[in-house]
Amino acid sequence: MLGVVLTMYDRRTSLSEQVTSQIKHHFGDKVFKTIIPRNVRLAEAPSFGKTIFQHDRWSKGARAYKQLANEVVAMEKING
């Protein structure tokens, strides 16, 4: 397992905070630092048959996924 990605995160809800805390407690350093937020543009993209980068590459969701990709690449460089 490369790591755990937290998705559909909504900072306005206590449930998101609780789940994040439990996952970090259970998986520790396997949890990626990047968190993918709940985002309308992310939800819309599949209904248009597009990736988020085709649909709205500047949305919060797209920027988060790009950040996650960079984090994975950096991790791979470190771990070989």
PDB file of N, CA and C in Angstrom:
ATOM      1  N   MET A   1       0.844  -1.171   0.000  1.00  0.00           N
ATOM      2  CA  MET A   1       0.000   0.000   0.000  1.00  0.00           C
ATOM      3  C   MET A   1       0.891   1.236   0.000  1.00  0.00           C
ATOM      4  N   LEU A   2       0.663   2.101  -0.960  1.00  0.00           N
ATOM      5  CA  LEU A   2       1.438   3.329  -1.062  1.00  0.00           C
ATOM      6  C   LEU A   2       1.011   4.334  -0.004  1.00  0.00           C
ATOM      7  N   GLY A   3      -0.289   4.461   0.203  1.00  0.00           N
ATOM      8  CA  GLY A   3      -0.770   5.407   1.198  1.00  0.00           C
ATOM      9  C   GLY A   3      -2.279   5.516   1.202  1.00  0.00           C
ATOM     10  N   VAL A   4      -2.780   6.296   2.125  1.00  0.00           N
ATOM     11  CA  VAL A   4      -4.215   6.512   2.300  1.00  0.00           C
ATOM     12  C   VAL A   4      -4.525   7.957   1.929  1.00  0.00           C
ATOM     13  N   VAL A   5      -5.539   8.132   1.080  1.00  0.00           N
ATOM     14  CA  VAL A   5      -5.953   9.464   0.649  1.00  0.00           C
ATOM     15  C   VAL A   5      -7.300   9.789   1.284  1.00  0.00           C
ATOM     16  N   LEU A   6      -7.355  10.920   1.952  1.00  0.00           N
ATOM     17  CA  LEU A   6      -8.619  11.384   2.514  1.00  0.00           C
ATOM     18  C   LEU A   6      -9.350  12.171   1.441  1.00  0.00           C
ATOM     19  N   THR A   7     -10.585  11.758   1.136  1.00  0.00           N
ATOM     20  CA  THR A   7     -11.370  12.412   0.095  1.00  0.00           C
ATOM     21  C   THR A   7     -12.724  12.832   0.643  1.00  0.00           C
ATOM     22  N   MET A   8     -13.400  13.669  -0.130  1.00  0.00           N
ATOM     23  CA  MET A   8     -14.728  14.166   0.225  1.00  0.00           C
ATOM     24  C   MET A   8     -14.710  14.861   1.583  1.00  0.00           C
ATOM     25  N   TYR A   9     -13.593  15.479   1.896  1.00  0.00           N
ATOM     26  CA  TYR A   9     -13.405  16.145   3.178  1.00  0.00           C
ATOM     27  C   TYR A   9     -14.157  17.478   3.187  1.00  0.00           C
ATOM     28  N   ASP A  10     -14.912  17.705   4.237  1.00  0.00           N
ATOM     29  CA  ASP A  10     -15.646  18.959   4.404  1.00  0.00           C
ATOM     30  C   ASP A  10     -15.273  19.538   5.762  1.00  0.00           C
ATOM     31  N   ARG A  11     -14.452  20.562   5.756  1.00  0.00           N
ATOM     32  CA  ARG A  11     -13.940  21.129   7.008  1.00  0.00           C
ATOM     33  C   ARG A  11     -15.042  21.697   7.894  1.00  0.00           C
ATOM     34  N   ARG A  12     -16.234  21.885   7.341  1.00  0.00           N
ATOM     35  CA  ARG A  12     -17.347  22.439   8.121  1.00  0.00           C
ATOM     36  C   ARG A  12     -18.019  21.404   9.013  1.00  0.00           C
ATOM     37  N   THR A  13     -17.707  20.120   8.810  1.00  0.00           N
ATOM     38  CA  THR A  13     -18.389  19.084   9.582  1.00  0.00           C
ATOM     39  C   THR A  13     -17.456  18.442  10.607  1.00  0.00           C
ATOM     40  N   SER A  14     -18.016  18.143  11.746  1.00  0.00           N
ATOM     41  CA  SER A  14     -17.226  17.457  12.768  1.00  0.00           C
ATOM     42  C   SER A  14     -16.952  16.015  12.357  1.00  0.00           C
ATOM     43  N   LEU A  15     -17.822  15.443  11.539  1.00  0.00           N
ATOM     44  CA  LEU A  15     -17.604  14.073  11.076  1.00  0.00           C
ATOM     45  C   LEU A  15     -16.302  13.965  10.287  1.00  0.00           C
ATOM     46  N   SER A  16     -16.036  14.934   9.420  1.00  0.00           N
ATOM     47  CA  SER A  16     -14.781  14.909   8.654  1.00  0.00           C
ATOM     48  C   SER A  16     -13.583  14.951   9.587  1.00  0.00           C
ATOM     49  N   GLU A  17     -13.651  15.776  10.612  1.00  0.00           N
ATOM     50  CA  GLU A  17     -12.556  15.859  11.592  1.00  0.00           C
ATOM     51  C   GLU A  17     -12.397  14.544  12.339  1.00  0.00           C
ATOM     52  N   GLN A  18     -13.501  13.928  12.731  1.00  0.00           N
ATOM     53  CA  GLN A  18     -13.446  12.666  13.463  1.00  0.00           C
ATOM     54  C   GLN A  18     -12.855  11.552  12.606  1.00  0.00           C
ATOM     55  N   VAL A  19     -13.318  11.455  11.370  1.00  0.00           N
ATOM     56  CA  VAL A  19     -12.813  10.415  10.470  1.00  0.00           C
ATOM     57  C   VAL A  19     -11.325  10.633  10.203  1.00  0.00           C
ATOM     58  N   THR A  20     -10.937  11.880   9.956  1.00  0.00           N
ATOM     59  CA  THR A  20      -9.524  12.197   9.724  1.00  0.00           C
ATOM     60  C   THR A  20      -8.673  11.775  10.912  1.00  0.00           C
ATOM     61  N   SER A  21      -9.111  12.099  12.101  1.00  0.00           N
ATOM     62  CA  SER A  21      -8.381  11.741  13.315  1.00  0.00           C
ATOM     63  C   SER A  21      -8.231  10.228  13.449  1.00  0.00           C
ATOM     64  N   GLN A  22      -9.311   9.499  13.212  1.00  0.00           N
ATOM     65  CA  GLN A  22      -9.264   8.040  13.334  1.00  0.00           C
ATOM     66  C   GLN A  22      -8.351   7.410  12.281  1.00  0.00           C
ATOM     67  N   ILE A  23      -8.424   7.903  11.063  1.00  0.00           N
ATOM     68  CA  ILE A  23      -7.589   7.346  10.003  1.00  0.00           C
ATOM     69  C   ILE A  23      -6.115   7.628  10.273  1.00  0.00           C
ATOM     70  N   LYS A  24      -5.811   8.853  10.701  1.00  0.00           N
ATOM     71  CA  LYS A  24      -4.417   9.179  11.015  1.00  0.00           C
ATOM     72  C   LYS A  24      -3.911   8.349  12.193  1.00  0.00           C
ATOM     73  N   HIS A  25      -4.768   8.107  13.161  1.00  0.00           N
ATOM     74  CA  HIS A  25      -4.381   7.283  14.316  1.00  0.00           C
ATOM     75  C   HIS A  25      -4.090   5.853  13.860  1.00  0.00           C
ATOM     76  N   HIS A  26      -4.930   5.316  12.998  1.00  0.00           N
ATOM     77  CA  HIS A  26      -4.795   3.925  12.561  1.00  0.00           C
ATOM     78  C   HIS A  26      -3.661   3.738  11.547  1.00  0.00           C
ATOM     79  N   PHE A  27      -3.526   4.647  10.579  1.00  0.00           N
ATOM     80  CA  PHE A  27      -2.559   4.461   9.498  1.00  0.00           C
ATOM     81  C   PHE A  27      -1.276   5.273   9.654  1.00  0.00           C
ATOM     82  N   GLY A  28      -1.267   6.225  10.579  1.00  0.00           N
ATOM     83  CA  GLY A  28      -0.053   6.986  10.868  1.00  0.00           C
ATOM     84  C   GLY A  28       0.537   7.681   9.667  1.00  0.00           C
ATOM     85  N   ASP A  29       1.826   7.414   9.411  1.00  0.00           N
ATOM     86  CA  ASP A  29       2.533   8.117   8.342  1.00  0.00           C
ATOM     87  C   ASP A  29       2.170   7.623   6.942  1.00  0.00           C
ATOM     88  N   LYS A  30       1.258   6.675   6.843  1.00  0.00           N
ATOM     89  CA  LYS A  30       0.774   6.210   5.537  1.00  0.00           C
ATOM     90  C   LYS A  30      -0.304   7.139   4.969  1.00  0.00           C
ATOM     91  N   VAL A  31      -0.775   8.099   5.761  1.00  0.00           N
ATOM     92  CA  VAL A  31      -1.809   9.031   5.303  1.00  0.00           C
ATOM     93  C   VAL A  31      -1.133  10.187   4.559  1.00  0.00           C
ATOM     94  N   PHE A  32      -1.556  10.406   3.334  1.00  0.00           N
ATOM     95  CA  PHE A  32      -1.003  11.516   2.567  1.00  0.00           C
ATOM     96  C   PHE A  32      -1.363  12.843   3.228  1.00  0.00           C
ATOM     97  N   LYS A  33      -0.484  13.809   3.099  1.00  0.00           N
ATOM     98  CA  LYS A  33      -0.736  15.142   3.656  1.00  0.00           C
ATOM     99  C   LYS A  33      -1.840  15.864   2.882  1.00  0.00           C
ATOM    100  N   THR A  34      -1.902  15.616   1.584  1.00  0.00           N
ATOM    101  CA  THR A  34      -2.921  16.232   0.742  1.00  0.00           C
ATOM    102  C   THR A  34      -4.285  15.634   1.057  1.00  0.00           C
ATOM    103  N   ILE A  35      -5.257  16.497   1.242  1.00  0.00           N
ATOM    104  CA  ILE A  35      -6.630  16.078   1.491  1.00  0.00           C
ATOM    105  C   ILE A  35      -7.492  16.604   0.349  1.00  0.00           C
ATOM    106  N   ILE A  36      -8.302  15.721  -0.225  1.00  0.00           N
ATOM    107  CA  ILE A  36      -9.176  16.095  -1.334  1.00  0.00           C
ATOM    108  C   ILE A  36     -10.504  16.586  -0.750  1.00  0.00           C
ATOM    109  N   PRO A  37     -10.857  17.843  -1.012  1.00  0.00           N
ATOM    110  CA  PRO A  37     -12.080  18.391  -0.422  1.00  0.00           C
ATOM    111  C   PRO A  37     -13.334  17.935  -1.167  1.00  0.00           C
ATOM    112  N   ARG A  38     -14.445  18.016  -0.473  1.00  0.00           N
ATOM    113  CA  ARG A  38     -15.736  17.859  -1.152  1.00  0.00           C
ATOM    114  C   ARG A  38     -15.875  19.085  -2.041  1.00  0.00           C
ATOM    115  N   ASN A  39     -16.184  18.855  -3.314  1.00  0.00           N
ATOM    116  CA  ASN A  39     -16.166  19.952  -4.268  1.00  0.00           C
ATOM    117  C   ASN A  39     -17.187  19.675  -5.365  1.00  0.00           C
ATOM    118  N   VAL A  40     -18.058  20.627  -5.623  1.00  0.00           N
ATOM    119  CA  VAL A  40     -19.103  20.464  -6.631  1.00  0.00           C
ATOM    120  C   VAL A  40     -18.501  20.174  -8.000  1.00  0.00           C
ATOM    121  N   ARG A  41     -17.442  20.855  -8.346  1.00  0.00           N
ATOM    122  CA  ARG A  41     -16.822  20.665  -9.659  1.00  0.00           C
ATOM    123  C   ARG A  41     -16.302  19.235  -9.827  1.00  0.00           C
ATOM    124  N   LEU A  42     -15.794  18.635  -8.747  1.00  0.00           N
ATOM    125  CA  LEU A  42     -15.364  17.233  -8.798  1.00  0.00           C
ATOM    126  C   LEU A  42     -16.551  16.322  -9.067  1.00  0.00           C
ATOM    127  N   ALA A  43     -17.666  16.606  -8.437  1.00  0.00           N
ATOM    128  CA  ALA A  43     -18.866  15.790  -8.612  1.00  0.00           C
ATOM    129  C   ALA A  43     -19.448  15.935 -10.021  1.00  0.00           C
ATOM    130  N   GLU A  44     -19.318  17.116 -10.600  1.00  0.00           N
ATOM    131  CA  GLU A  44     -19.871  17.372 -11.933  1.00  0.00           C
ATOM    132  C   GLU A  44     -19.085  16.698 -13.050  1.00  0.00           C
ATOM    133  N   ALA A  45     -17.782  16.634 -12.930  1.00  0.00           N
ATOM    134  CA  ALA A  45     -16.913  16.181 -14.024  1.00  0.00           C
ATOM    135  C   ALA A  45     -17.339  14.850 -14.649  1.00  0.00           C
ATOM    136  N   PRO A  46     -17.600  13.794 -13.879  1.00  0.00           N
ATOM    137  CA  PRO A  46     -17.975  12.524 -14.505  1.00  0.00           C
ATOM    138  C   PRO A  46     -19.276  12.594 -15.308  1.00  0.00           C
ATOM    139  N   SER A  47     -20.217  13.429 -14.861  1.00  0.00           N
ATOM    140  CA  SER A  47     -21.483  13.513 -15.592  1.00  0.00           C
ATOM    141  C   SER A  47     -21.304  14.154 -16.971  1.00  0.00           C
ATOM    142  N   PHE A  48     -20.209  14.872 -17.149  1.00  0.00           N
ATOM    143  CA  PHE A  48     -19.873  15.437 -18.454  1.00  0.00           C
ATOM    144  C   PHE A  48     -18.895  14.540 -19.220  1.00  0.00           C
ATOM    145  N   GLY A  49     -18.544  13.404 -18.613  1.00  0.00           N
ATOM    146  CA  GLY A  49     -17.608  12.478 -19.253  1.00  0.00           C
ATOM    147  C   GLY A  49     -16.193  13.029 -19.318  1.00  0.00           C
ATOM    148  N   LYS A  50     -15.850  13.867 -18.335  1.00  0.00           N
ATOM    149  CA  LYS A  50     -14.532  14.510 -18.333  1.00  0.00           C
ATOM    150  C   LYS A  50     -13.809  14.253 -17.026  1.00  0.00           C
ATOM    151  N   THR A  51     -12.483  14.391 -17.084  1.00  0.00           N
ATOM    152  CA  THR A  51     -11.711  14.397 -15.845  1.00  0.00           C
ATOM    153  C   THR A  51     -11.883  15.783 -15.221  1.00  0.00           C
ATOM    154  N   ILE A  52     -11.502  15.913 -13.986  1.00  0.00           N
ATOM    155  CA  ILE A  52     -11.604  17.221 -13.342  1.00  0.00           C
ATOM    156  C   ILE A  52     -10.692  18.230 -14.032  1.00  0.00           C
ATOM    157  N   PHE A  53      -9.606  17.762 -14.602  1.00  0.00           N
ATOM    158  CA  PHE A  53      -8.677  18.678 -15.269  1.00  0.00           C
ATOM    159  C   PHE A  53      -9.230  19.187 -16.600  1.00  0.00           C
ATOM    160  N   GLN A  54     -10.083  18.395 -17.233  1.00  0.00           N
ATOM    161  CA  GLN A  54     -10.758  18.839 -18.450  1.00  0.00           C
ATOM    162  C   GLN A  54     -11.949  19.740 -18.118  1.00  0.00           C
ATOM    163  N   HIS A  55     -12.605  19.434 -17.022  1.00  0.00           N
ATOM    164  CA  HIS A  55     -13.833  20.140 -16.639  1.00  0.00           C
ATOM    165  C   HIS A  55     -13.536  21.509 -16.019  1.00  0.00           C
ATOM    166  N   ASP A  56     -12.661  21.531 -15.020  1.00  0.00           N
ATOM    167  CA  ASP A  56     -12.316  22.799 -14.354  1.00  0.00           C
ATOM    168  C   ASP A  56     -10.976  22.623 -13.651  1.00  0.00           C
ATOM    169  N   ARG A  57      -9.912  22.824 -14.392  1.00  0.00           N
ATOM    170  CA  ARG A  57      -8.571  22.545 -13.860  1.00  0.00           C
ATOM    171  C   ARG A  57      -8.150  23.486 -12.744  1.00  0.00           C
ATOM    172  N   TRP A  58      -8.867  24.577 -12.533  1.00  0.00           N
ATOM    173  CA  TRP A  58      -8.511  25.519 -11.474  1.00  0.00           C
ATOM    174  C   TRP A  58      -9.395  25.373 -10.229  1.00  0.00           C
ATOM    175  N   SER A  59     -10.282  24.388 -10.230  1.00  0.00           N
ATOM    176  CA  SER A  59     -11.142  24.178  -9.050  1.00  0.00           C
ATOM    177  C   SER A  59     -10.299  23.693  -7.871  1.00  0.00           C
ATOM    178  N   LYS A  60     -10.857  23.829  -6.678  1.00  0.00           N
ATOM    179  CA  LYS A  60     -10.151  23.351  -5.477  1.00  0.00           C
ATOM    180  C   LYS A  60      -9.840  21.860  -5.592  1.00  0.00           C
ATOM    181  N   GLY A  61     -10.794  21.106  -6.119  1.00  0.00           N
ATOM    182  CA  GLY A  61     -10.592  19.665  -6.257  1.00  0.00           C
ATOM    183  C   GLY A  61      -9.470  19.319  -7.209  1.00  0.00           C
ATOM    184  N   ALA A  62      -9.430  19.992  -8.347  1.00  0.00           N
ATOM    185  CA  ALA A  62      -8.367  19.739  -9.323  1.00  0.00           C
ATOM    186  C   ALA A  62      -7.011  20.101  -8.746  1.00  0.00           C
ATOM    187  N   ARG A  63      -6.952  21.235  -8.072  1.00  0.00           N
ATOM    188  CA  ARG A  63      -5.673  21.647  -7.474  1.00  0.00           C
ATOM    189  C   ARG A  63      -5.228  20.661  -6.401  1.00  0.00           C
ATOM    190  N   ALA A  64      -6.192  20.119  -5.649  1.00  0.00           N
ATOM    191  CA  ALA A  64      -5.851  19.132  -4.616  1.00  0.00           C
ATOM    192  C   ALA A  64      -5.316  17.850  -5.247  1.00  0.00           C
ATOM    193  N   TYR A  65      -5.950  17.383  -6.329  1.00  0.00           N
ATOM    194  CA  TYR A  65      -5.464  16.171  -6.990  1.00  0.00           C
ATOM    195  C   TYR A  65      -4.080  16.386  -7.611  1.00  0.00           C
ATOM    196  N   LYS A  66      -3.832  17.561  -8.122  1.00  0.00           N
ATOM    197  CA  LYS A  66      -2.496  17.858  -8.658  1.00  0.00           C
ATOM    198  C   LYS A  66      -1.467  17.838  -7.528  1.00  0.00           C
ATOM    199  N   GLN A  67      -1.834  18.415  -6.391  1.00  0.00           N
ATOM    200  CA  GLN A  67      -0.947  18.402  -5.224  1.00  0.00           C
ATOM    201  C   GLN A  67      -0.688  16.965  -4.768  1.00  0.00           C
ATOM    202  N   LEU A  68      -1.721  16.136  -4.787  1.00  0.00           N
ATOM    203  CA  LEU A  68      -1.559  14.730  -4.415  1.00  0.00           C
ATOM    204  C   LEU A  68      -0.609  14.027  -5.379  1.00  0.00           C
ATOM    205  N   ALA A  69      -0.762  14.285  -6.669  1.00  0.00           N
ATOM    206  CA  ALA A  69       0.133  13.673  -7.660  1.00  0.00           C
ATOM    207  C   ALA A  69       1.577  14.077  -7.396  1.00  0.00           C
ATOM    208  N   ASN A  70       1.788  15.335  -7.089  1.00  0.00           N
ATOM    209  CA  ASN A  70       3.147  15.796  -6.771  1.00  0.00           C
ATOM    210  C   ASN A  70       3.674  15.116  -5.512  1.00  0.00           C
ATOM    211  N   GLU A  71       2.809  14.924  -4.542  1.00  0.00           N
ATOM    212  CA  GLU A  71       3.211  14.250  -3.300  1.00  0.00           C
ATOM    213  C   GLU A  71       3.598  12.792  -3.580  1.00  0.00           C
ATOM    214  N   VAL A  72       2.831  12.117  -4.418  1.00  0.00           N
ATOM    215  CA  VAL A  72       3.143  10.724  -4.770  1.00  0.00           C
ATOM    216  C   VAL A  72       4.474  10.647  -5.515  1.00  0.00           C
ATOM    217  N   VAL A  73       4.686  11.538  -6.464  1.00  0.00           N
ATOM    218  CA  VAL A  73       5.946  11.535  -7.217  1.00  0.00           C
ATOM    219  C   VAL A  73       7.127  11.771  -6.278  1.00  0.00           C
ATOM    220  N   ALA A  74       6.985  12.727  -5.369  1.00  0.00           N
ATOM    221  CA  ALA A  74       8.061  13.007  -4.413  1.00  0.00           C
ATOM    222  C   ALA A  74       8.320  11.792  -3.526  1.00  0.00           C
ATOM    223  N   MET A  75       7.277  11.119  -3.120  1.00  0.00           N
ATOM    224  CA  MET A  75       7.417   9.929  -2.276  1.00  0.00           C
ATOM    225  C   MET A  75       8.142   8.814  -3.041  1.00  0.00           C
ATOM    226  N   GLU A  76       7.783   8.649  -4.292  1.00  0.00           N
ATOM    227  CA  GLU A  76       8.424   7.625  -5.108  1.00  0.00           C
ATOM    228  C   GLU A  76       9.915   7.917  -5.294  1.00  0.00           C
ATOM    229  N   LYS A  77      10.268   9.187  -5.440  1.00  0.00           N
ATOM    230  CA  LYS A  77      11.682   9.547  -5.583  1.00  0.00           C
ATOM    231  C   LYS A  77      12.454   9.206  -4.314  1.00  0.00           C
ATOM    232  N   ILE A  78      11.825   9.419  -3.176  1.00  0.00           N
ATOM    233  CA  ILE A  78      12.477   9.142  -1.890  1.00  0.00           C
ATOM    234  C   ILE A  78      12.598   7.638  -1.662  1.00  0.00           C
ATOM    235  N   ASN A  79      11.505   6.918  -1.932  1.00  0.00           N
ATOM    236  CA  ASN A  79      11.463   5.477  -1.638  1.00  0.00           C
ATOM    237  C   ASN A  79      11.993   4.604  -2.757  1.00  0.00           C
ATOM    238  N   GLY A  80      12.212   5.204  -3.917  1.00  0.00           N
ATOM    239  CA  GLY A  80      12.747   4.462  -5.047  1.00  0.00           C
ATOM    240  C   GLY A  80      11.765   3.497  -5.582  1.00  0.00           C
TER     241      GLY A  80
END
